[in-house]
Amino acid sequence: MQWEGISEFVNVAENESFTLAAKKMVISTAQVSRQISALEQRLNIKLFYRTTRKVSLTEEGRVFYQHCRSVLDGLDAAERAVTNLQSKPQGKIKLTAPVTYGEKQILPLLNNFMVKYPDVEVTVNLSNLKVDLVEEGYDLAIRLGKLTDSSMMARKLAQRTNFVCASPAYLNKYGTAHSIAELNKHSCLLGTLDYWHFKEAGKERNVRVTGKLRYNSGYGLTDAALKGLGIVQLPDYYVEQHIKNGKLVTLLDIYRANDEGIWAIYPQNRHLSPKIRLLVDYLAQQLI
């Protein structure tokens, strides 16, 4: 009942004529008149001044028209959005992601996406720097871990687990670490940070570690651990396979930190186009 007469009312208001509105809607003038009369009766207000020469909105009618026009525009936009989702996506997508995670996880999925949707054009910048999405014109960014930028919208795609591990050869030679405190007796393989993430007594801790090797490469650190050069803390996508085949052994499992999120982020004031939304949905499905 709430929708009855709305389209007729908006068409009469915009054409200033019952007859022209009826022609535009391909219905009879009598039907338009009946719907408007029923709408006025339901609202208990007069929407139009009617004379033999002109139809014009009352003050209440002008207010009601502005709201109804917005509602109909919203319905049109919703219909277009659904239609676009069902149609073949096309156009440009500009995306940024961390270097290693992008190479290992995101780019192969993007390639699959483009095979499926060949009319999409993708530009990717792999960088560990947090670029300004708005200023540099990015549609989307993949971010790892805790998010700090509250001005962005975010959708969680997956999560990662950080493992502390070492090779059996290293552990046979130097022994294992049974507590976080014992790490200071070992050679720790360092990345870009001086600390590792742990959870102790229900609280997250950042623990400073030391060692004689520092790489800004997860693959380099993995190789060093496999060759017995020390203990390393790395995300699952570097070490999980080596743990499964016994080439690396996990340590300090009871202190393992909570899993970290893998996120798709985009500017808060930017409406996601159907092709971007489709890509985000695809990544979320594949990264589970």
mmCIF file of N, CA, C and O in Angstrom, residues 8 19 72 85 90 99 149 160 185 187 211 228 249:
data_model
loop_
_atom_site.group_PDB
_atom_site.id
_atom_site.type_symbol
_atom_site.label_atom_id
_atom_site.label_comp_id
_atom_site.label_asym_id
_atom_site.label_seq_id
_atom_site.Cartn_x
_atom_site.Cartn_y
_atom_site.Cartn_z
ATOM 1 N N GLU A 8 2.812 7.438 -10.082
ATOM 2 C CA GLU A 8 1.850 8.349 -10.711
ATOM 3 C C GLU A 8 2.027 9.769 -10.186
ATOM 4 O O GLU A 8 2.022 10.742 -10.966
ATOM 5 N N THR A 19 -2.747 14.059 -17.921
ATOM 6 C CA THR A 19 -2.789 13.439 -19.247
ATOM 7 C C THR A 19 -1.395 13.057 -19.728
ATOM 8 O O THR A 19 -1.166 11.940 -20.207
ATOM 9 N N LEU A 72 12.621 6.856 -5.665
ATOM 10 C CA LEU A 72 12.603 6.265 -7.006
ATOM 11 C C LEU A 72 13.991 6.247 -7.631
ATOM 12 O O LEU A 72 14.359 5.291 -8.317
ATOM 13 N N LEU A 85 25.801 -6.421 -11.918
ATOM 14 C CA LEU A 85 26.410 -7.593 -11.295
ATOM 15 C C LEU A 85 26.194 -8.836 -12.142
ATOM 16 O O LEU A 85 27.020 -9.746 -12.163
ATOM 17 N N GLN A 90 33.704 -5.271 -16.810
ATOM 18 C CA GLN A 90 34.710 -4.762 -17.706
ATOM 19 C C GLN A 90 35.249 -3.455 -17.157
ATOM 20 O O GLN A 90 34.666 -2.838 -16.283
ATOM 21 N N VAL A 99 54.447 -6.987 -1.212
ATOM 22 C CA VAL A 99 55.224 -7.625 -2.278
ATOM 23 C C VAL A 99 55.106 -9.149 -2.256
ATOM 24 O O VAL A 99 54.628 -9.765 -3.211
ATOM 25 N N ASP A 149 44.198 2.617 9.808
ATOM 26 C CA ASP A 149 43.589 3.754 9.124
ATOM 27 C C ASP A 149 42.070 3.655 9.200
ATOM 28 O O ASP A 149 41.444 2.909 8.463
ATOM 29 N N ARG A 160 45.988 -15.063 8.696
ATOM 30 C CA ARG A 160 47.270 -15.764 8.641
ATOM 31 C C ARG A 160 47.746 -16.076 10.052
ATOM 32 O O ARG A 160 47.432 -15.357 11.006
ATOM 33 N N LYS A 185 68.865 -16.892 24.265
ATOM 34 C CA LYS A 185 70.013 -17.801 24.189
ATOM 35 C C LYS A 185 70.221 -18.331 22.768
ATOM 36 O O LYS A 185 71.146 -19.090 22.521
ATOM 37 N N SER A 187 70.016 -17.868 18.293
ATOM 38 C CA SER A 187 70.187 -16.980 17.146
ATOM 39 C C SER A 187 68.827 -16.832 16.462
ATOM 40 O O SER A 187 68.291 -17.785 15.902
ATOM 41 N N GLY A 211 69.801 -11.299 16.794
ATOM 42 C CA GLY A 211 70.463 -12.311 15.971
ATOM 43 C C GLY A 211 71.458 -11.631 15.047
ATOM 44 O O GLY A 211 71.527 -10.405 14.969
ATOM 45 N N GLY A 228 69.539 -24.189 8.883
ATOM 46 C CA GLY A 228 70.012 -24.310 10.255
ATOM 47 C C GLY A 228 70.683 -23.094 10.827
ATOM 48 O O GLY A 228 71.442 -23.188 11.794
ATOM 49 N N VAL A 249 60.450 -27.310 12.361
ATOM 50 C CA VAL A 249 59.718 -27.751 13.554
ATOM 51 C C VAL A 249 59.225 -26.513 14.293
ATOM 52 O O VAL A 249 59.989 -25.556 14.497
#
